PDB file of C-alpha atoms in Angstrom:
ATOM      1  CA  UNK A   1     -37.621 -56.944  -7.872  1.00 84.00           C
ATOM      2  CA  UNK A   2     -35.285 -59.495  -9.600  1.00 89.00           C
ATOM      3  CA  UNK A   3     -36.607 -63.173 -10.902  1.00 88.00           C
ATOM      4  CA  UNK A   4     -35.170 -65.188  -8.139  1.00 88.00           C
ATOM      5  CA  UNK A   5     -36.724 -62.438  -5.528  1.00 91.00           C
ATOM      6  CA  UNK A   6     -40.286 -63.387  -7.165  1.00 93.00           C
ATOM      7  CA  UNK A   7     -39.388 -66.922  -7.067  1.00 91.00           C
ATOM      8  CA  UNK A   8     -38.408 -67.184  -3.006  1.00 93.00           C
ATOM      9  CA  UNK A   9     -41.900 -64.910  -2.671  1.00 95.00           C
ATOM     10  CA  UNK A  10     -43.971 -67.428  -4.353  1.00 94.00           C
ATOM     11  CA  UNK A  11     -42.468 -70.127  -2.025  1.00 95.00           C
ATOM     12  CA  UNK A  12     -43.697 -68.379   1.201  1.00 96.00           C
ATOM     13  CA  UNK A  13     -47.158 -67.551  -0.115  1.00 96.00           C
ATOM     14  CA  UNK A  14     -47.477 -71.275  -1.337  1.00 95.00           C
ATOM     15  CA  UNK A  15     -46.024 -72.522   2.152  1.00 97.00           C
ATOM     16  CA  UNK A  16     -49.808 -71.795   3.376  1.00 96.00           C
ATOM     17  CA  UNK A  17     -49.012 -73.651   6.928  1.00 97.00           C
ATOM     18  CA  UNK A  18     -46.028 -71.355   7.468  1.00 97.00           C
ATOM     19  CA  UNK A  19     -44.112 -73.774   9.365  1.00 97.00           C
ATOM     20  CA  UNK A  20     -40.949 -72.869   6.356  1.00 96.00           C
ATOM     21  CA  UNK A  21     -41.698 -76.261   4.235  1.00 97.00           C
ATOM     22  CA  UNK A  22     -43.713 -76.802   1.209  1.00 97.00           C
ATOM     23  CA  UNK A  23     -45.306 -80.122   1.678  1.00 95.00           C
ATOM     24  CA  UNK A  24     -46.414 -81.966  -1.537  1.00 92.00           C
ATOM     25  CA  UNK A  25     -50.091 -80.770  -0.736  1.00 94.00           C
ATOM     26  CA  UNK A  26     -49.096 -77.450  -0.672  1.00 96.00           C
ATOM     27  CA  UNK A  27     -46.898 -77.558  -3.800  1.00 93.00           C
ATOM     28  CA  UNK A  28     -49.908 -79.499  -5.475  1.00 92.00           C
ATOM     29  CA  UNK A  29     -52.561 -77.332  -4.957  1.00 94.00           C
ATOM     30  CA  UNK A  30     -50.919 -73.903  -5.341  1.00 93.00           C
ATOM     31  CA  UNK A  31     -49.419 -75.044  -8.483  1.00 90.00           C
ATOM     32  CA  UNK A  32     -52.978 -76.568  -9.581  1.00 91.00           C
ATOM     33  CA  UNK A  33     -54.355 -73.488  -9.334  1.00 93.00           C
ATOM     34  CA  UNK A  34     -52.087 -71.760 -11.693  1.00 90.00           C
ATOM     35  CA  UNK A  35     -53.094 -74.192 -13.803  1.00 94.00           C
ATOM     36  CA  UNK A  36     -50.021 -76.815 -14.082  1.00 93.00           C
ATOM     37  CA  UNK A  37     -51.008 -79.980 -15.533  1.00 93.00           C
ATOM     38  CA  UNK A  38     -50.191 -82.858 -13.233  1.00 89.00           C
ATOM     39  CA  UNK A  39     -47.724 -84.400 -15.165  1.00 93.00           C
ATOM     40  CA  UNK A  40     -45.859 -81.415 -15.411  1.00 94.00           C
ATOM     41  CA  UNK A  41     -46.526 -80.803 -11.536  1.00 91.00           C
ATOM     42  CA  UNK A  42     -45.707 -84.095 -10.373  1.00 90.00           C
ATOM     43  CA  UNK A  43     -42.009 -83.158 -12.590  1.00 93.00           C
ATOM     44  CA  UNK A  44     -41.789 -80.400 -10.906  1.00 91.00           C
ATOM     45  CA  UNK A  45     -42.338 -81.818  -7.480  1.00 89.00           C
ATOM     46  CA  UNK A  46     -39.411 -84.798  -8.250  1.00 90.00           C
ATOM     47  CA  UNK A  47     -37.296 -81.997  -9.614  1.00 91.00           C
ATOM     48  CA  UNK A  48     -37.672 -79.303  -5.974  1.00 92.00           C
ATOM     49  CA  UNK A  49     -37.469 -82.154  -3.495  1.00 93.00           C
ATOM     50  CA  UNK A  50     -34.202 -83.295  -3.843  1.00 91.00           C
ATOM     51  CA  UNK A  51     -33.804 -85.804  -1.501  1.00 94.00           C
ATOM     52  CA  UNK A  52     -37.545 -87.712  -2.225  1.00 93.00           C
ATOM     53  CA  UNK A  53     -38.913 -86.890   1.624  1.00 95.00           C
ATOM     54  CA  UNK A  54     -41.973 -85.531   0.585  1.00 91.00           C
ATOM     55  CA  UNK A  55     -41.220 -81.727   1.769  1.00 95.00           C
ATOM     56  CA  UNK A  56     -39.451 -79.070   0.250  1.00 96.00           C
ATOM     57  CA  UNK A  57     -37.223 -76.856   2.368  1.00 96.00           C
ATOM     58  CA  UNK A  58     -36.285 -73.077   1.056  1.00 95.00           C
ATOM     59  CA  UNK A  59     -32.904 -74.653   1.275  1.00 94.00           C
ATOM     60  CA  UNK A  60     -33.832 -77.459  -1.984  1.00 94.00           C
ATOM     61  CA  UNK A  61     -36.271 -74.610  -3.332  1.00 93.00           C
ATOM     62  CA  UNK A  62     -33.206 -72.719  -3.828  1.00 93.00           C
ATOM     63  CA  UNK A  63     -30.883 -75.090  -5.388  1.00 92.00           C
ATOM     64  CA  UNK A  64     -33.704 -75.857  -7.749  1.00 89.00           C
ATOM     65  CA  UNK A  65     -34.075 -72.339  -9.160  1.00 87.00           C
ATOM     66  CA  UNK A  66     -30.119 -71.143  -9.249  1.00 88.00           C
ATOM     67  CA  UNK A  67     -30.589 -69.536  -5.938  1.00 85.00           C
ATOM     68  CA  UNK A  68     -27.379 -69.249  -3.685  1.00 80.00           C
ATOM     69  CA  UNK A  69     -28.329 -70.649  -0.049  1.00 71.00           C
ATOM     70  CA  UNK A  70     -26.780 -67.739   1.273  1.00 71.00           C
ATOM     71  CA  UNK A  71     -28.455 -65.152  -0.967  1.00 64.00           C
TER      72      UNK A  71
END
């Protein structure tokens, strides 16, 4: 399993309301308990939601990490 296939895995377990978004709570606290300090969480949050609405779709997830929408 490649990097990137890890990566779109970890989205869907941390998208714990399965409705195909990771809201900030969801982002927070799954990232919390891996044990990401909040200033580097709250980077990371500014840095996956692209357009500042608060959600993340798989769609912004994937620009983030180098991901190819279509891959």
């Amino acid at each position: 399993m490649s990097n990137k296939d890890i990566l779109i895995r970890l989205f869907h377990k941390l998208d714990v309301s399965g409705d195909g978004v990771l809201s900030r709570d969801e982002l927070s606290e799954g990232l919390r308990r891996a044990g990401v300090s909040p200033t580097v969480l709250q980077k990371l949050i500014d840095r996956l939601d692209l357009n500042a609405d608060g959600i993340v779709t798989l769609s912004e997830y994937k620009t983030a990490i180098g991901v190819n929408n279509n891959e």
